[in-house]
Amino acid sequence: EVKKVIKYAAERNIEIIPKIDMPGHSKAVIGSYPETGCKNETEFVSVNGEVKNVWCVGNQDNYKMIDGIIKELAALFPSKIIHIGGDEVNMDNWKECPVCQNFMKEQGMEKEVELQSYFVRRVENIVAKYGKKSAGWDEILDGGKLKDETVVYAWKSVKRAIESIKKNQLTVLQVGEYC
């Protein structure tokens, strides 16, 4: 069915950029595969009222699953971009998750935003492996340097767009702060 939609769009000069939300906004995958989520006792609520919707960054098996997902998206969509999300992650999940906390200690990380950065960099490399470039919401700017070709969708504020541009990132400004 997706191939039909892609063909229909292409005939009308429309590029479909696939988007998969990670490491937050991931209720569906964690509901289907609970082992992909953090191992914490508290159910931390996201901005959209969901719980158990954050990938466990410290679980190295998760990256095999993500590789498979990205491989499939890359094969289906002709777009050179795969949007990986990266926004609105309730990092409290990682503060209580023993797997994430252990991983932070092993990697010499001090703050949970470093887990976000690690996750984004790791997924950027997976996306690049399949000949695509990553895109994500402006939170992917936090905690470290992005690949030069990564596209930042600045939605939080014009200030975030300026920050992205100053870091020489390709930037799409689509501010939602007044909407």
XYZ file of N, CA, C and O in Angstrom:
716
model
N 0.817 -1.195 0.000
C 0.000 0.000 0.000
C 0.858 1.256 0.000
O 0.521 2.226 -0.666
N 1.957 1.235 0.751
C 2.821 2.406 0.810
C 3.447 2.684 -0.554
O 3.577 3.843 -0.950
N 3.784 1.650 -1.291
C 4.362 1.838 -2.618
C 3.394 2.568 -3.542
O 3.807 3.396 -4.356
N 2.109 2.269 -3.408
C 1.092 2.966 -4.215
C 1.027 4.448 -3.842
O 0.904 5.300 -4.720
N 1.102 4.736 -2.568
C 1.064 6.131 -2.112
C 2.302 6.878 -2.616
O 2.201 8.015 -3.089
N 3.459 6.248 -2.527
C 4.706 6.873 -2.984
C 4.634 7.149 -4.483
O 5.014 8.233 -4.946
N 4.140 6.189 -5.243
C 4.006 6.351 -6.704
C 3.033 7.486 -7.015
O 3.315 8.345 -7.859
N 1.902 7.509 -6.341
C 0.895 8.553 -6.528
C 1.500 9.929 -6.253
O 1.315 10.875 -7.031
N 2.239 10.049 -5.167
C 2.868 11.317 -4.813
C 3.922 11.714 -5.851
O 3.977 12.872 -6.281
N 4.762 10.769 -6.256
C 5.833 11.043 -7.217
C 5.263 11.544 -8.544
O 5.839 12.449 -9.172
N 4.144 10.983 -8.962
C 3.495 11.434 -10.198
C 3.046 12.890 -10.104
O 2.809 13.546 -11.118
N 2.946 13.411 -8.909
C 2.515 14.789 -8.666
C 3.670 15.650 -8.139
O 3.450 16.719 -7.589
N 4.900 15.152 -8.320
C 6.108 15.854 -7.884
C 6.115 16.153 -6.388
O 6.570 17.199 -5.956
N 5.622 15.212 -5.615
C 5.605 15.332 -4.159
C 6.580 14.305 -3.586
O 6.513 13.128 -3.925
N 7.465 14.774 -2.736
C 8.405 13.881 -2.053
C 7.839 13.531 -0.680
O 7.519 14.425 0.102
N 7.728 12.277 -0.397
C 7.303 11.827 0.928
C 8.552 11.529 1.742
O 9.366 10.685 1.363
N 8.685 12.251 2.853
C 9.807 12.026 3.758
C 9.292 11.175 4.918
O 8.449 11.620 5.685
N 9.779 9.945 5.037
C 9.294 9.103 6.136
C 9.786 9.629 7.481
O 10.892 10.152 7.588
N 8.929 9.497 8.486
C 9.273 9.953 9.830
C 8.912 8.862 10.820
O 7.820 8.297 10.776
N 9.849 8.570 11.696
C 9.600 7.627 12.776
C 10.110 8.280 14.051
O 11.247 8.740 14.103
N 9.262 8.400 15.051
C 9.636 9.094 16.275
C 10.454 8.201 17.193
O 10.020 7.112 17.556
N 11.631 8.711 17.537
C 12.518 8.028 18.478
C 13.351 9.082 19.183
O 13.667 10.087 18.564
N 13.824 8.945 20.343
C 13.565 7.851 21.268
C 12.286 8.028 22.085
O 11.893 7.131 22.805
N 11.621 9.173 21.969
C 10.331 9.368 22.629
C 9.196 9.135 21.647
O 9.425 8.732 20.502
N 7.974 9.395 22.074
C 6.785 9.199 21.237
C 6.753 7.780 20.648
O 6.361 7.584 19.507
N 7.208 6.813 21.409
C 7.381 5.446 20.895
C 6.481 4.437 21.595
O 6.868 3.285 21.821
N 5.282 4.848 21.931
C 4.324 3.996 22.656
C 4.025 2.696 21.894
O 3.939 1.629 22.495
N 3.864 2.799 20.582
C 3.493 1.610 19.799
C 4.567 0.532 19.856
O 4.269 -0.639 20.088
N 5.829 0.917 19.646
C 6.887 -0.096 19.647
C 7.077 -0.682 21.044
O 7.265 -1.895 21.193
N 7.002 0.165 22.066
C 7.215 -0.330 23.427
C 6.021 -1.154 23.899
O 6.189 -2.130 24.620
N 4.831 -0.815 23.419
C 3.655 -1.633 23.724
C 3.747 -3.010 23.084
O 3.333 -4.012 23.664
N 4.317 -3.060 21.884
C 4.453 -4.337 21.164
C 5.691 -5.119 21.595
O 5.682 -6.344 21.579
N 6.740 -4.399 21.936
C 8.012 -5.008 22.328
C 8.472 -4.355 23.627
O 9.351 -3.471 23.613
N 7.909 -4.745 24.772
C 8.216 -4.079 26.051
C 9.702 -4.042 26.398
O 10.144 -3.132 27.098
N 10.466 -4.986 25.889
C 11.899 -5.029 26.197
C 12.659 -3.849 25.599
O 13.803 -3.588 25.978
N 12.047 -3.110 24.673
C 12.715 -1.952 24.072
C 12.648 -0.722 24.975
O 13.415 0.227 24.782
N 11.759 -0.730 25.957
C 11.584 0.416 26.847
C 12.478 0.335 28.071
O 13.127 -0.676 28.339
N 12.477 1.419 28.829
C 13.277 1.480 30.054
C 12.705 0.573 31.131
O 11.501 0.306 31.167
N 13.584 0.122 31.995
C 13.223 -0.786 33.090
C 13.112 0.011 34.384
O 13.972 -0.066 35.246
N 12.066 0.822 34.497
C 11.900 1.603 35.713
C 10.554 1.312 36.360
O 9.648 0.792 35.724
N 10.460 1.634 37.614
C 9.231 1.387 38.384
C 8.199 2.482 38.168
O 7.013 2.225 38.084
N 8.659 3.714 38.084
C 7.755 4.851 37.929
C 7.295 4.959 36.490
O 8.087 4.757 35.569
N 6.031 5.274 36.302
C 5.514 5.513 34.957
C 5.534 7.022 34.710
O 4.624 7.742 35.123
N 6.580 7.498 34.059
C 6.732 8.916 33.784
C 5.837 9.308 32.615
O 5.824 8.649 31.583
N 5.103 10.399 32.778
C 4.132 10.848 31.781
C 4.802 11.820 30.820
O 5.461 12.772 31.233
N 4.588 11.590 29.525
C 5.132 12.484 28.498
C 4.224 13.707 28.350
O 3.137 13.758 28.917
N 4.655 14.660 27.532
C 3.869 15.874 27.329
C 2.497 15.588 26.710
O 1.571 16.369 26.874
N 2.386 14.477 26.016
C 1.092 14.132 25.417
C 0.318 13.119 26.266
O -0.626 12.509 25.782
N 0.739 12.952 27.529
C -0.025 12.136 28.465
C 0.221 10.639 28.393
O -0.527 9.860 28.983
N 1.255 10.233 27.713
C 1.563 8.808 27.562
C 2.618 8.369 28.582
O 3.430 9.158 29.032
N 2.606 7.088 28.907
C 3.651 6.481 29.719
C 4.261 5.330 28.910
O 3.685 4.887 27.929
N 5.431 4.885 29.344
C 6.131 3.795 28.655
C 6.233 4.066 27.144
O 5.797 3.275 26.319
N 6.833 5.210 26.829
C 6.957 5.564 25.411
C 8.363 6.050 25.041
O 8.540 6.765 24.070
N 9.369 5.644 25.824
C 10.749 6.065 25.577
C 11.641 4.830 25.410
O 11.647 3.947 26.253
N 12.383 4.794 24.296
C 13.338 3.716 24.065
C 14.397 3.715 25.165
O 14.838 4.771 25.608
N 14.836 2.538 25.554
C 15.952 2.390 26.488
C 17.242 2.547 25.678
O 17.601 1.662 24.895
N 17.897 3.674 25.860
C 19.105 3.988 25.089
C 20.258 3.060 25.447
O 21.093 2.733 24.606
N 20.299 2.601 26.674
C 21.388 1.732 27.113
C 21.278 0.297 26.618
O 22.256 -0.442 26.635
N 20.111 -0.111 26.153
C 19.893 -1.470 25.663
C 20.445 -1.582 24.240
O 19.817 -1.149 23.282
N 21.606 -2.181 24.110
C 22.282 -2.246 22.817
C 21.541 -3.103 21.790
O 21.709 -2.908 20.583
N 20.696 -4.025 22.249
C 19.897 -4.823 21.313
C 18.898 -3.956 20.548
O 18.495 -4.304 19.440
N 18.499 -2.834 21.135
C 17.545 -1.955 20.463
C 18.065 -1.441 19.122
O 17.293 -1.225 18.193
N 19.362 -1.275 19.020
C 19.920 -0.706 17.797
C 19.847 -1.693 16.629
O 19.811 -1.269 15.475
N 19.772 -2.994 16.934
C 19.561 -3.987 15.874
C 18.149 -3.825 15.305
O 17.947 -3.890 14.095
N 17.178 -3.613 16.196
C 15.802 -3.409 15.759
C 15.684 -2.109 14.956
O 15.049 -2.080 13.893
N 16.296 -1.057 15.455
C 16.252 0.232 14.764
C 16.905 0.118 13.393
O 16.396 0.660 12.404
N 18.002 -0.618 13.302
C 18.658 -0.838 12.015
C 17.683 -1.500 11.036
O 17.592 -1.086 9.871
N 16.955 -2.494 11.493
C 15.986 -3.164 10.627
C 14.867 -2.229 10.170
O 14.441 -2.264 9.007
N 14.403 -1.386 11.071
C 13.343 -0.424 10.741
C 13.851 0.572 9.697
O 13.187 0.828 8.687
N 15.034 1.116 9.935
C 15.609 2.106 9.013
C 15.903 1.459 7.657
O 15.652 2.056 6.604
N 16.410 0.242 7.675
C 16.688 -0.474 6.417
C 15.415 -0.602 5.594
O 15.425 -0.366 4.372
N 14.316 -0.949 6.244
C 13.042 -1.101 5.538
C 12.532 0.237 5.012
O 12.074 0.330 3.870
N 12.628 1.291 5.829
C 12.205 2.622 5.377
C 13.041 3.081 4.186
O 12.506 3.624 3.213
N 14.349 2.874 4.270
C 15.251 3.298 3.197
C 14.939 2.585 1.891
O 15.026 3.181 0.812
N 14.567 1.329 1.977
C 14.234 0.563 0.779
C 12.888 0.998 0.178
O 12.710 0.982 -1.039
N 11.954 1.388 1.014
C 10.615 1.767 0.543
C 10.547 3.178 -0.034
O 9.869 3.404 -1.037
N 11.211 4.130 0.613
C 11.046 5.538 0.261
C 12.238 6.057 -0.536
O 13.374 5.962 -0.083
N 11.981 6.657 -1.708
C 13.076 7.215 -2.504
C 13.678 8.495 -1.922
O 14.766 8.889 -2.318
N 13.009 9.131 -0.988
C 13.529 10.355 -0.368
C 14.931 10.115 0.176
O 15.235 9.039 0.684
N 15.766 11.123 0.091
C 17.123 11.027 0.638
C 17.140 11.306 2.138
O 18.182 11.222 2.769
N 15.975 11.647 2.700
C 15.885 12.009 4.108
C 14.981 11.034 4.859
O 13.931 10.640 4.354
N 15.397 10.675 6.071
C 14.545 9.949 7.014
C 14.501 10.779 8.278
O 15.538 11.078 8.875
N 13.301 11.180 8.663
C 13.106 12.007 9.860
C 13.031 11.071 11.063
O 12.202 10.167 11.093
N 13.894 11.307 12.053
C 13.981 10.394 13.200
C 13.312 10.933 14.467
O 13.400 10.316 15.521
N 12.664 12.087 14.373
C 11.978 12.630 15.550
C 12.956 13.293 16.494
O 13.540 14.307 16.175
N 13.108 12.721 17.692
C 14.053 13.235 18.675
C 13.488 14.276 19.613
O 14.222 14.876 20.387
N 12.183 14.496 19.571
C 11.608 15.574 20.378
C 10.848 15.052 21.591
O 10.465 13.893 21.652
N 10.658 15.954 22.532
C 9.776 15.768 23.686
C 10.022 14.462 24.462
O 9.087 13.801 24.894
N 11.281 14.123 24.628
C 11.628 12.915 25.375
C 11.600 13.221 26.872
O 12.285 14.136 27.325
N 10.821 12.474 27.627
C 10.831 12.631 29.079
C 12.033 11.843 29.605
O 11.978 10.624 29.780
N 13.113 12.561 29.848
C 14.372 11.939 30.242
C 14.349 11.404 31.666
O 15.299 10.724 32.072
N 13.276 11.674 32.404
C 13.140 11.075 33.738
C 13.147 9.555 33.651
O 13.592 8.867 34.572
N 12.659 9.016 32.534
C 12.712 7.565 32.324
C 14.141 7.063 32.439
O 14.399 6.031 33.037
N 15.065 7.786 31.839
C 16.467 7.377 31.824
C 17.120 7.562 33.188
O 18.035 6.821 33.532
N 16.641 8.542 33.960
C 17.211 8.784 35.291
C 16.961 7.603 36.220
O 17.756 7.324 37.097
N 15.835 6.928 36.025
C 15.479 5.812 36.910
C 15.808 4.444 36.325
O 15.796 3.445 37.026
N 16.085 4.389 35.033
C 16.335 3.106 34.368
C 17.735 2.591 34.713
O 18.740 3.230 34.391
N 17.841 1.423 35.344
C 19.170 0.898 35.702
C 20.041 0.603 34.481
O 21.264 0.763 34.540
N 19.424 0.202 33.373
C 20.195 -0.088 32.160
C 20.815 1.202 31.616
O 22.003 1.247 31.281
N 20.020 2.263 31.547
C 20.525 3.545 31.053
C 21.566 4.131 32.001
O 22.594 4.658 31.555
N 21.310 4.047 33.300
C 22.255 4.599 34.268
C 23.590 3.851 34.232
O 24.656 4.469 34.300
N 23.537 2.537 34.090
C 24.762 1.753 33.972
C 25.524 2.128 32.700
O 26.749 2.289 32.715
N 24.791 2.286 31.607
C 25.410 2.673 30.337
C 26.068 4.043 30.461
O 27.179 4.251 29.965
N 25.393 4.979 31.140
C 25.967 6.310 31.341
C 27.296 6.217 32.085
O 28.271 6.866 31.705
N 27.325 5.399 33.136
C 28.568 5.236 33.906
C 29.673 4.640 33.039
O 30.811 5.106 33.063
N 29.340 3.608 32.273
C 30.323 2.973 31.384
C 30.892 3.962 30.368
O 32.065 3.882 30.014
N 30.045 4.873 29.886
C 30.450 5.820 28.844
C 30.989 7.138 29.401
O 31.360 8.017 28.631
N 30.983 7.280 30.725
C 31.463 8.519 31.338
C 30.512 9.697 31.147
O 30.948 10.845 31.124
N 29.238 9.408 31.018
C 28.227 10.455 30.841
C 27.752 10.952 32.200
O 27.632 10.171 33.133
N 27.464 12.237 32.274
C 27.009 12.833 33.528
C 25.540 13.242 33.521
O 24.909 13.299 34.564
N 24.991 13.560 32.342
C 23.615 14.041 32.244
C 22.850 13.222 31.220
O 23.423 12.747 30.229
N 21.544 13.105 31.444
C 20.713 12.291 30.567
C 20.651 12.837 29.143
O 20.456 12.077 28.198
N 20.852 14.153 28.973
C 20.861 14.716 27.622
C 21.977 14.085 26.787
O 21.888 13.996 25.563
N 23.010 13.580 27.450
C 24.085 12.884 26.738
C 23.589 11.556 26.167
O 24.083 11.097 25.133
N 22.617 10.942 26.827
C 22.000 9.731 26.269
C 21.240 10.075 24.994
O 21.286 9.338 24.012
N 20.514 11.192 25.035
C 19.790 11.654 23.841
C 20.772 11.867 22.692
O 20.554 11.413 21.582
N 21.870 12.539 22.990
C 22.886 12.811 21.984
C 23.462 11.502 21.437
O 23.605 11.327 20.226
N 23.796 10.579 22.339
C 24.330 9.278 21.917
C 23.340 8.577 20.984
O 23.722 8.059 19.930
N 22.075 8.557 21.388
C 21.044 7.893 20.595
C 20.947 8.510 19.193
O 20.939 7.792 18.194
N 20.879 9.828 19.136
C 20.754 10.508 17.843
C 21.961 10.209 16.963
O 21.811 9.887 15.781
N 23.168 10.280 17.513
C 24.379 10.007 16.725
C 24.385 8.566 16.221
O 24.771 8.280 15.091
N 23.978 7.665 17.079
C 23.938 6.246 16.684
C 22.933 6.025 15.552
O 23.221 5.325 14.576
N 21.754 6.643 15.669
C 20.738 6.491 14.621
C 21.166 7.218 13.343
O 20.931 6.717 12.235
N 21.830 8.367 13.480
C 22.375 9.049 12.292
C 23.274 8.095 11.496
O 23.199 8.057 10.265
N 24.116 7.362 12.187
C 25.026 6.432 11.513
C 24.278 5.295 10.836
O 24.659 4.860 9.750
N 23.219 4.822 11.466
C 22.412 3.767 10.849
C 21.750 4.304 9.584
O 21.770 3.654 8.533
N 21.172 5.490 9.663
C 20.520 6.106 8.502
C 21.532 6.292 7.374
O 21.252 5.961 6.213
N 22.711 6.798 7.695
C 23.757 7.025 6.686
C 24.192 5.713 6.030
O 24.499 5.689 4.833
N 24.198 4.642 6.794
C 24.585 3.329 6.270
C 23.714 2.917 5.086
O 24.166 2.207 4.194
N 22.477 3.403 5.057
C 21.550 3.060 3.983
C 21.429 4.168 2.942
O 20.465 4.220 2.180
N 22.437 5.055 2.906
C 22.505 6.071 1.870
C 21.545 7.233 2.046
O 21.247 7.932 1.078
N 21.075 7.434 3.249
C 20.123 8.515 3.527
C 20.733 9.481 4.528
O 21.742 9.204 5.158
N 20.110 10.642 4.650
C 20.522 11.568 5.694
C 19.387 11.741 6.689
O 18.210 11.588 6.350
N 19.767 12.042 7.911
C 18.797 12.168 9.000
C 18.220 13.567 9.056
O 18.858 14.544 8.659
N 17.025 13.635 9.612
C 16.404 14.899 9.988
C 15.767 14.668 11.345
O 15.443 13.532 11.708
N 15.591 15.744 12.090
C 14.938 15.613 13.386
C 14.525 16.969 13.912
O 14.938 18.016 13.392
N 13.684 16.945 14.933
C 13.248 18.176 15.583
C 14.417 18.820 16.306
O 15.430 18.176 16.583
N 14.291 20.099 16.647
C 15.447 20.857 17.143
C 16.061 20.323 18.431
O 17.200 20.649 18.745
N 15.395 19.452 19.166
C 16.011 18.863 20.353
C 17.239 18.026 20.025
O 18.073 17.773 20.888
N 17.385 17.598 18.761
C 18.566 16.810 18.398
C 19.840 17.651 18.421
O 20.935 17.103 18.373
N 19.691 18.973 18.523
C 20.855 19.857 18.645
C 21.528 19.721 20.006
O 22.704 20.036 20.158
N 20.778 19.276 21.004
C 21.253 19.272 22.384
C 22.228 18.132 22.647
O 21.980 16.996 22.261
N 23.320 18.463 23.293
C 24.214 17.444 23.805
C 25.368 17.025 22.925
O 26.172 16.204 23.328
N 25.470 17.550 21.712
C 26.596 17.145 20.881
C 26.454 17.577 19.443
O 25.436 18.130 19.038
N 27.483 17.304 18.661
C 27.515 17.710 17.255
C 26.794 16.696 16.382
O 26.948 15.497 16.544
N 26.034 17.224 15.439
C 25.335 16.399 14.450
C 26.216 16.217 13.213
O 27.164 16.973 12.994
N 25.853 15.245 12.383
C 26.493 15.127 11.083
C 26.164 16.394 10.288
O 25.070 16.956 10.434
N 27.086 16.830 9.444
C 26.877 18.057 8.673
C 25.608 18.009 7.829
O 24.940 19.020 7.650
N 25.287 16.848 7.303
C 24.145 16.734 6.396
C 22.794 16.554 7.106
O 21.749 16.534 6.465
N 22.806 16.422 8.408
C 21.556 16.248 9.150
C 20.732 17.529 9.100
O 21.243 18.625 9.285
N 19.434 17.367 8.832
C 18.511 18.493 8.728
C 17.792 18.670 10.064
O 17.264 17.710 10.625
N 17.774 19.903 10.562
C 17.091 20.225 11.807
C 15.787 20.941 11.471
O 15.790 21.935 10.745
N 14.690 20.419 11.993
C 13.389 21.069 11.863
C 13.165 21.856 13.148
O 12.854 21.279 14.189
N 13.354 23.180 13.072
C 13.222 24.042 14.245
C 11.748 24.381 14.448
O 11.162 25.095 13.648
N 11.206 23.858 15.534
C 9.775 24.053 15.799
C 9.517 24.814 17.091
O 8.460 25.399 17.268
N 10.465 24.805 17.995
C 10.224 25.398 19.305
C 10.243 26.922 19.288
O 9.464 27.554 19.996
N 11.169 27.498 18.501
C 11.284 28.956 18.465
C 12.211 29.369 17.334
O 12.992 28.563 16.816
N 12.144 30.638 16.989
C 13.077 31.192 16.013
C 14.498 31.117 16.575
O 15.451 30.853 15.838
N 14.634 31.304 17.884
C 15.940 31.214 18.544
C 16.591 29.851 18.273
O 17.793 29.766 18.010
N 15.802 28.782 18.332
C 16.352 27.442 18.063
C 16.785 27.323 16.601
O 17.774 26.661 16.285
N 16.053 27.938 15.688
C 16.446 27.925 14.276
C 17.772 28.653 14.092
O 18.663 28.172 13.383
N 17.923 29.797 14.749
C 19.169 30.555 14.660
C 20.323 29.731 15.230
O 21.414 29.679 14.649
N 20.084 29.060 16.352
C 21.105 28.193 16.950
C 21.531 27.106 15.958
O 22.723 26.829 15.796
N 20.573 26.505 15.293
C 20.855 25.455 14.316
C 21.666 26.001 13.143
O 22.661 25.398 12.722
N 21.265 27.153 12.644
C 21.957 27.764 11.512
C 23.390 28.133 11.899
O 24.323 27.931 11.122
N 23.580 28.648 13.109
C 24.928 29.000 13.576
C 25.824 27.769 13.694
O 27.045 27.875 13.635
N 25.211 26.596 13.871
C 25.973 25.350 13.909
C 26.151 24.767 12.509
O 26.581 23.633 12.344
N 25.763 25.548 11.492
C 25.876 25.163 10.077
C 25.044 23.943 9.707
O 25.412 23.176 8.816
N 23.933 23.759 10.399
C 23.027 22.660 10.048
C 22.024 23.145 9.016
O 21.588 24.298 9.055
N 21.685 22.269 8.084
C 20.551 22.555 7.205
C 19.338 22.699 8.129
O 19.127 21.850 9.000
N 18.551 23.738 7.961
C 17.495 24.030 8.920
C 16.185 24.365 8.210
O 16.172 25.155 7.264
N 15.124 23.759 8.686
C 13.778 24.080 8.223
C 13.096 24.762 9.395
O 12.994 24.194 10.491
N 12.634 25.993 9.178
C 11.964 26.748 10.231
C 10.464 26.529 10.099
O 9.861 26.863 9.090
N 9.880 25.923 11.109
C 8.428 25.705 11.132
C 7.931 25.898 12.557
O 7.489 24.973 13.217
N 8.054 27.120 12.986
C 7.804 27.471 14.378
C 6.357 27.186 14.765
O 5.424 27.577 14.081
N 6.212 26.522 15.896
C 4.896 26.205 16.412
C 4.608 26.878 17.730
O 3.621 26.575 18.373
N 5.466 27.822 18.145
C 5.335 28.395 19.487
C 4.054 29.195 19.685
O 3.625 29.407 20.801
N 3.425 29.646 18.615
C 2.184 30.413 18.759
C 0.980 29.622 18.256
O -0.110 30.164 18.120
N 1.170 28.369 17.966
C 0.077 27.545 17.424
C -0.344 26.468 18.405
O 0.449 25.957 19.131
